[in-house]
């Protein structure tokens, strides 16, 4: 399950497949919170929405887009808070969790770490063989994160396991 964290709109995408092969979209959507609600209520609402996806679709792993520096400090704080809730939602169920930078996701899906949103959405649509592009952009981004993890997560996990094995010697 890929999650594009956001405090007002949090994209969620569930994909099934294997590395190097076109995947299948299982679910896509957005968990929304009321921007006028108190922060604690918004975080709880986000957690409830993500939990509903996790319980319904039972993914094997959760991948979250890593927060990166933005010019709008208030926006990055909200995104970081949403990211923490997203990671916690998977960890609470004992699922492996991973984070990817936006450029890692773009590189995995488009072959170019500087691809724009239009290019990412076009490639997600092609890779998952969808009849139309997923909307809104948060949902398309969540599917891109899921594809990134599907294709790169296994390699990333094997490298981490090898490093841990080597360091314990």
C-alpha positions in Angstrom: 0.0 0.0 0.0 1.4 3.4 -1.0 0.6 6.5 1.0 1.1 10.1 -0.2 0.9 11.8 3.2 -1.1 15.0 3.6 -3.0 16.5 6.5 -6.0 17.7 4.3 -5.7 15.1 1.6 -3.8 11.8 2.1 -3.6 9.7 -1.1 -3.8 5.9 -0.7 -3.1 3.3 -3.4 -3.1 -0.5 -3.1 -1.3 -2.4 -5.8 -0.7 -6.1 -6.4 2.2 -7.5 -8.5 5.8 -8.4 -8.6 9.1 -6.6 -9.5 9.5 -5.7 -13.1 5.9 -6.7 -14.2 2.9 -4.5 -14.6 0.9 -4.4 -11.4 -2.8 -4.4 -10.8 -4.6 -1.6 -9.0 -6.6 -3.0 -6.1 -7.8 0.3 -4.6 -7.2 4.0 -4.8 -8.6 6.9 -2.9 -8.0 9.9 -0.6 -8.5 10.2 3.1 -9.7 13.8 3.7 -9.7 15.8 6.9 -11.5 19.0 7.7 -9.0 21.9 7.7 -11.1 23.8 10.2 -11.0 20.9 12.8 -8.6 20.8 15.7 -5.2 19.2 14.8 -5.8 16.2 17.2 -9.2 15.5 15.5 -7.6 15.7 12.1 -4.8 13.3 13.0 -7.3 10.9 14.5 -9.5 11.1 11.4 -6.5 10.4 9.2 -5.5 7.4 11.4 -9.1 6.1 11.2 -9.2 6.4 7.4 -5.9 4.7 6.9 -6.9 1.9 9.3 -10.0 1.3 7.3 -7.9 0.8 4.1 -5.5 -1.5 6.0 -8.3 -3.6 7.4 -10.2 -3.9 4.1 -7.3 -4.6 1.8 -4.7 -6.3 4.1 -1.6 -5.1 2.3 1.7 -6.9 2.8 3.6 -3.6 3.4 3.2 0.1 3.7 5.3 2.6 1.7 5.1 6.3 2.5 6.5 9.3 0.6 9.3 10.8 2.7 8.8 14.4 3.7 11.1 16.8 1.9 11.9 20.4 2.5 9.3 22.8 1.1 9.2 26.5 1.1 6.0 26.6 3.1 6.9 25.6 6.7 3.3 25.2 7.8 2.7 22.8 4.9 5.8 20.7 5.6 4.8 20.3 9.3 1.4 19.1 8.5 2.8 16.7 5.9 5.3 15.4 8.5 2.6 14.8 11.0 0.5 12.9 8.4 3.6 10.9 7.5 4.1 9.9 11.1 0.5 8.7 11.3 0.9 6.8 8.0 4.0 5.0 9.2 2.4 4.2 12.5 -0.7 2.8 10.8 1.4 0.1 9.2 3.7 -0.5 12.1 0.8 -0.9 14.5 -0.3 -4.0 12.4 3.3 -5.3 12.3 3.6 -4.6 8.6 7.0 -3.7 7.1 7.1 0.0 6.4 9.4 1.9 4.0 9.8 5.5 3.0 10.9 6.9 -0.4 11.8 10.4 -1.5 9.8 12.0 -4.3 12.8 11.6 -6.6 13.1 7.9 -5.8 9.4 7.4 -6.7 9.7 9.4 -9.9 12.9 7.5 -10.9 11.3 4.1 -10.2 8.1 4.9 -12.1 9.3 7.2 -14.9 13.0 6.5 -15.1 13.6 10.2 -14.3 13.9 11.5 -10.8 12.8 15.0 -11.9 9.6 13.9 -13.8 6.6 16.2 -13.3 3.2 15.2 -11.9 1.8 14.8 -15.4 4.5 12.3 -16.4 4.1 10.4 -13.1 0.4 10.1 -13.6 0.8 9.0 -17.2 3.3 6.3 -16.3 1.1 5.1 -13.4 -1.8 4.8 -15.8 0.3 2.9 -18.3 2.0 0.6 -15.7 -1.3 -0.4 -14.1 -3.1 -0.6 -17.5 -5.8 1.8 -16.3 -8.5 3.1 -18.7 -8.1 6.6 -17.3 -5.7 8.5 -15.1 -6.3 8.2 -11.3 -7.6 11.5 -9.7 -6.8 13.5 -7.7 -3.0 13.8 -8.0 -2.7 12.6 -4.4 -4.3 9.3 -5.4 -2.0 8.9 -8.4 1.0 9.7 -6.3 0.0 7.0 -3.8 -0.2 4.5 -6.6 3.3 5.6 -7.8 4.7 5.1 -4.2 3.1 1.6 -4.1 4.7 0.7 -7.5 8.0 2.1 -6.4 7.9 -0.2 -3.3 6.7 -3.1 -5.3 9.6 -2.8 -7.7 12.3 -1.6 -5.3 11.3 -2.7 -1.9 12.5 -6.2 -2.2 15.9 -5.1 -3.2 16.0 -2.5 -0.5 15.1 -5.1 2.1 17.8 -7.5 0.9 20.4 -4.8 1.1 19.4 -3.8 4.6 19.4 -7.5 5.7 22.9 -8.0 4.3 24.2 -4.8 6.0 22.6 -6.0 9.3 24.1 -9.5 8.9 27.5 -8.0 8.2 27.5 -5.6 11.1 26.5 -8.3 13.6 29.6 -10.3 12.8 
